[in-house]
PDB file of C-alpha atoms in Angstrom:
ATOM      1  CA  UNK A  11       4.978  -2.454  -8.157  1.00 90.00           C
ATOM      2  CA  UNK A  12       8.701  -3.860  -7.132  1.00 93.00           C
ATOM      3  CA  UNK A  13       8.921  -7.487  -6.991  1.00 96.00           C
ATOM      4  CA  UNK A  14      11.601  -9.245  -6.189  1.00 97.00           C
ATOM      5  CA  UNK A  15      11.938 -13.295  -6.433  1.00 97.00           C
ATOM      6  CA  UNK A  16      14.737 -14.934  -5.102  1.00 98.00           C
ATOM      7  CA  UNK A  17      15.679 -18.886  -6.469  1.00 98.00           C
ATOM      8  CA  UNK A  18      18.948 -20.824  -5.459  1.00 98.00           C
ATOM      9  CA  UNK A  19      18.738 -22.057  -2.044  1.00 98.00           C
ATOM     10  CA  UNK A  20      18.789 -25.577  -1.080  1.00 98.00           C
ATOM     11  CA  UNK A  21      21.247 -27.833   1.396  1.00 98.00           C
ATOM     12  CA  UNK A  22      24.549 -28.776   1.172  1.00 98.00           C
ATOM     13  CA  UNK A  23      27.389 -30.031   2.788  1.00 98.00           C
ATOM     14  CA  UNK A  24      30.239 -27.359   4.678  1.00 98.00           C
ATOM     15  CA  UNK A  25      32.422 -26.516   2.037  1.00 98.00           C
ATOM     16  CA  UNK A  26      30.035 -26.400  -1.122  1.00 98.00           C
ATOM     17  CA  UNK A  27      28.717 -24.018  -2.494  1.00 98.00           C
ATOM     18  CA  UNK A  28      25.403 -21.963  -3.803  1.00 98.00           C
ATOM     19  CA  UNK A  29      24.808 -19.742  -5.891  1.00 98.00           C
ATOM     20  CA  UNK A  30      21.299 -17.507  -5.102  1.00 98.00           C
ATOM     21  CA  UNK A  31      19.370 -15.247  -7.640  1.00 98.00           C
ATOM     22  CA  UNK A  32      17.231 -12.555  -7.174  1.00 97.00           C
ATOM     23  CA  UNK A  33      15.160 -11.347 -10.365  1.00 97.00           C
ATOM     24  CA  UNK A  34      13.607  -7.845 -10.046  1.00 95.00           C
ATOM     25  CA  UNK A  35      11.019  -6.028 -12.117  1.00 92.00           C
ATOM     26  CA  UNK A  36       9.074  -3.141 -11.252  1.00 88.00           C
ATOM     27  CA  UNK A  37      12.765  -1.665  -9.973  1.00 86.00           C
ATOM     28  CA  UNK A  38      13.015   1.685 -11.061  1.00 78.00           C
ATOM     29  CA  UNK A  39      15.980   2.795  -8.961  1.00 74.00           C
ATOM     30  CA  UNK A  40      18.195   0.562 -10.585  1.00 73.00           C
ATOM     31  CA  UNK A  41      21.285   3.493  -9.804  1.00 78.00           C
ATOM     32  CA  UNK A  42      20.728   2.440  -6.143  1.00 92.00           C
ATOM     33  CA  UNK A  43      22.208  -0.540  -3.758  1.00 96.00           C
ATOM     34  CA  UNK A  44      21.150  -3.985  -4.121  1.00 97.00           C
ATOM     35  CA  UNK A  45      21.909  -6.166  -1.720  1.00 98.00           C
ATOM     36  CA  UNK A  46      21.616 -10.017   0.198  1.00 98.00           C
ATOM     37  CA  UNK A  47      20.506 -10.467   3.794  1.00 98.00           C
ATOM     38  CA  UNK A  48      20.225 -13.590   6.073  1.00 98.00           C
ATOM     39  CA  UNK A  49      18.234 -14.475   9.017  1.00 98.00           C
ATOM     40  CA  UNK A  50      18.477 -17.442  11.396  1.00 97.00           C
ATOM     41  CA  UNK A  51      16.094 -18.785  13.913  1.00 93.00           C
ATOM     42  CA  UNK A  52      16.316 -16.448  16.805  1.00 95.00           C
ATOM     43  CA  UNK A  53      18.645 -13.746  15.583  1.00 96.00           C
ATOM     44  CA  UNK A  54      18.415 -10.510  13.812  1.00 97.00           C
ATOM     45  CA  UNK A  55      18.351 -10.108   9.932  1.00 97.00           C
ATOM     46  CA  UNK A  56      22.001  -8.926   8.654  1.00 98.00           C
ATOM     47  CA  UNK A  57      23.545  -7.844   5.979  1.00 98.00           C
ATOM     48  CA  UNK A  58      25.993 -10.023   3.865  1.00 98.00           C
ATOM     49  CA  UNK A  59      26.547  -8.296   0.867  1.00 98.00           C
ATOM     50  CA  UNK A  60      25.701  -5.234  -1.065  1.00 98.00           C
ATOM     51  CA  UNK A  61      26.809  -3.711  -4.622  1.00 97.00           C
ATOM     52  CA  UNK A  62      25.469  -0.794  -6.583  1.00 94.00           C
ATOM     53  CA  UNK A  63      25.296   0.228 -10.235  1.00 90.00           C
ATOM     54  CA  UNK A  64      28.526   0.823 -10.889  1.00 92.00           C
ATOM     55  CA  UNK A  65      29.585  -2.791  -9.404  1.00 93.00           C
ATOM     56  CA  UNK A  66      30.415  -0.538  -6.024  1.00 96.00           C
ATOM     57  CA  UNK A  67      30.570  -3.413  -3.615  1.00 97.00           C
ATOM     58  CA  UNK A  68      30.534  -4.307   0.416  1.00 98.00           C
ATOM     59  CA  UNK A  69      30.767  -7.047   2.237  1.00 98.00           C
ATOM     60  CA  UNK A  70      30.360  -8.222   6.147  1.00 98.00           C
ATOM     61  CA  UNK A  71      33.419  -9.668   7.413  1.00 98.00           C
ATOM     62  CA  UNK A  72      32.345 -12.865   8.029  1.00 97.00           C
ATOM     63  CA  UNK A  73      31.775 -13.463   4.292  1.00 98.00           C
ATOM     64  CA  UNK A  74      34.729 -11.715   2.911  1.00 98.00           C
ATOM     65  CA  UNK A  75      36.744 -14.099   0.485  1.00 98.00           C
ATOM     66  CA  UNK A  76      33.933 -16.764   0.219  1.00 98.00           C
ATOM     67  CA  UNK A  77      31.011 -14.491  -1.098  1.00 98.00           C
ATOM     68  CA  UNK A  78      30.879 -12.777  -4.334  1.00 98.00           C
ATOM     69  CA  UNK A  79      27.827 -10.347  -5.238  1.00 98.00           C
ATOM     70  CA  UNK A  80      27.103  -9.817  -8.753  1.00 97.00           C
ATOM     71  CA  UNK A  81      24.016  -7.719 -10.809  1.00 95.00           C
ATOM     72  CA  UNK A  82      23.112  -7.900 -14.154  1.00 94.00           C
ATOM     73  CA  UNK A  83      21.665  -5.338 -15.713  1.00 90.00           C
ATOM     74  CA  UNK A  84      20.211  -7.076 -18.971  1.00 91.00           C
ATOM     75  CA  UNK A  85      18.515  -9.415 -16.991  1.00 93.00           C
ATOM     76  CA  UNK A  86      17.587  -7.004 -14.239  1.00 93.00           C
ATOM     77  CA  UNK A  87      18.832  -9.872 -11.644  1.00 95.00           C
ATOM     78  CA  UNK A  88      20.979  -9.948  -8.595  1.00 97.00           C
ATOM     79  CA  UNK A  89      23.232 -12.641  -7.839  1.00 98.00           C
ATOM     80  CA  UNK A  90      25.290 -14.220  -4.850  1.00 98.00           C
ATOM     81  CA  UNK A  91      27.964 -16.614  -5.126  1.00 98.00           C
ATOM     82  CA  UNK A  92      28.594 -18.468  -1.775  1.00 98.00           C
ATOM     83  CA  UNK A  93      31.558 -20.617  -1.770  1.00 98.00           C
ATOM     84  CA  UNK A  94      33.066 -22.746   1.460  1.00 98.00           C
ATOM     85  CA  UNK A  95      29.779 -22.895   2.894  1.00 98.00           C
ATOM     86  CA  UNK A  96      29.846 -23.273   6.749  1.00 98.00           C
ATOM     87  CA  UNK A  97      27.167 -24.643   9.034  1.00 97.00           C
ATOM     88  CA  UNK A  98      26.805 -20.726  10.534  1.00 97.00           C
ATOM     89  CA  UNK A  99      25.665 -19.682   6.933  1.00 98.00           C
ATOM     90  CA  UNK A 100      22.768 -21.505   7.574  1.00 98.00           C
ATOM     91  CA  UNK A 101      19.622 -19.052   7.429  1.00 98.00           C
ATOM     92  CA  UNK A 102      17.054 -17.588   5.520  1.00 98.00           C
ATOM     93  CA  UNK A 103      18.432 -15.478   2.446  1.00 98.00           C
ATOM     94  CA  UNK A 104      16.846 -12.132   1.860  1.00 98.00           C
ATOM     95  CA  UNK A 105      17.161  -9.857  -1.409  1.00 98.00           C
ATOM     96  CA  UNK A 106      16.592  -6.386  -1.105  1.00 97.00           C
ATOM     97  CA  UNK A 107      16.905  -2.970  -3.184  1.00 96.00           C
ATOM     98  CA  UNK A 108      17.109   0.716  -1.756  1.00 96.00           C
ATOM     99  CA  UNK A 109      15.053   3.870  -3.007  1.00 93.00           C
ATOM    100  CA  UNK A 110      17.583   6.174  -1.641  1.00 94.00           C
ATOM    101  CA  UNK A 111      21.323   6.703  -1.884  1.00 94.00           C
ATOM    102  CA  UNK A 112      23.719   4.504   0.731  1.00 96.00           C
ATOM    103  CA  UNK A 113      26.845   5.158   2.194  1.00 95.00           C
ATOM    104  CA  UNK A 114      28.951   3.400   4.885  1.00 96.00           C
ATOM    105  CA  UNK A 115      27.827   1.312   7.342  1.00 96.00           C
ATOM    106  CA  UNK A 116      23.794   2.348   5.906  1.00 97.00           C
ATOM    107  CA  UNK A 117      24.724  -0.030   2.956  1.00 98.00           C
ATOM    108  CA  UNK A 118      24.643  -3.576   5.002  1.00 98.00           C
ATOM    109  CA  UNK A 119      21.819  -2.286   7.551  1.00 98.00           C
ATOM    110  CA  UNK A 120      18.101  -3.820   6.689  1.00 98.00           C
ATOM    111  CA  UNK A 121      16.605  -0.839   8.052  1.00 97.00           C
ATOM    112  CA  UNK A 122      18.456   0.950   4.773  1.00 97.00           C
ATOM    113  CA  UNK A 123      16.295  -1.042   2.534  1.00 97.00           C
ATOM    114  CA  UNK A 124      12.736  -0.441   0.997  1.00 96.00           C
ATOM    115  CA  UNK A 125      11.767  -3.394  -0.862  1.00 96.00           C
ATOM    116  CA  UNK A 126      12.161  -7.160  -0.114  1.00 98.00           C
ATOM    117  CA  UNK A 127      12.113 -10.456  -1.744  1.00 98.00           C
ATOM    118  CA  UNK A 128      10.414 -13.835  -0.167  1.00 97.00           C
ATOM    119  CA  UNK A 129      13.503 -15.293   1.230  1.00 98.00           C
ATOM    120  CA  UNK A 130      15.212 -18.481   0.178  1.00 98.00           C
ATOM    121  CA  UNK A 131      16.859 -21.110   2.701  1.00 98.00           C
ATOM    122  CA  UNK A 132      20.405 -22.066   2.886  1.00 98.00           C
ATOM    123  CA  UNK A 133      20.954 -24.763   4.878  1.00 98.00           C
ATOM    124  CA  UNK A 134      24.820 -26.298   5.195  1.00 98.00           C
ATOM    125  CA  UNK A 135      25.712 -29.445   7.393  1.00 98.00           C
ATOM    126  CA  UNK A 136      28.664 -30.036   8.697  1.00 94.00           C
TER     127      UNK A 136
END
């Protein structure tokens, strides 16, 4: 059974930063895209970040240059490095990990994505 656990989240000011973890076990497609989501009240879930094996990685625009996506194998955990928080970062921060191959646009789209962690908050005041 594939559990993941994400840890990390918490509040802080615009312009600090986070760094969220996501352990997995259970994972067997480890060859596959791992990736970060967010929510916030009212809107749909979207993709922030992505990376697979081979440290193959993707990014949505609006975290480009802040947000760094990281897996290690040994420790079969996922992490994500948010930097210059902004008060529009605020949301609910999903893990996630595909049983299938991902290309393209597939790779930040939820739909993509089999299994999911619990979620972890990020909240950032300005």
């Amino acid at each position: 059974q594939v559990q993941l656990v994400e840890s990390g989240g918490g509040s802080v000011q615009a312009g600090g930063s986070l760094r969220l973890s996501c352990a997995a076990s259970g994972y067997t497609y480890s060859s596959y895209y791992m990736g970060w989501f967010r929510q916030a009240p009212g809107k749909e879930r979207e993709g922030v970040a992505a990376i697979d094996h081979y440290g193959t990685t993707v990014y949505a625009e609006s975290v480009k240059g802040r947000f760094a996506i990281s897996k290690d194998h040994a420790k079969n955990t996922l992490y994500l490095q948010a930097n210059s928080l902004k008060p529009e970062d605020t949301a609910m921060y999903y893990c996630a990990a595909a049983s299938r191959p991902l290309w393209g646009t597939l790779r930040l789209s939820a739909t993509s994505y089999t299994y999911w962690g619990q979620g972890t908050q990020v909240t950032v005041s300005s």
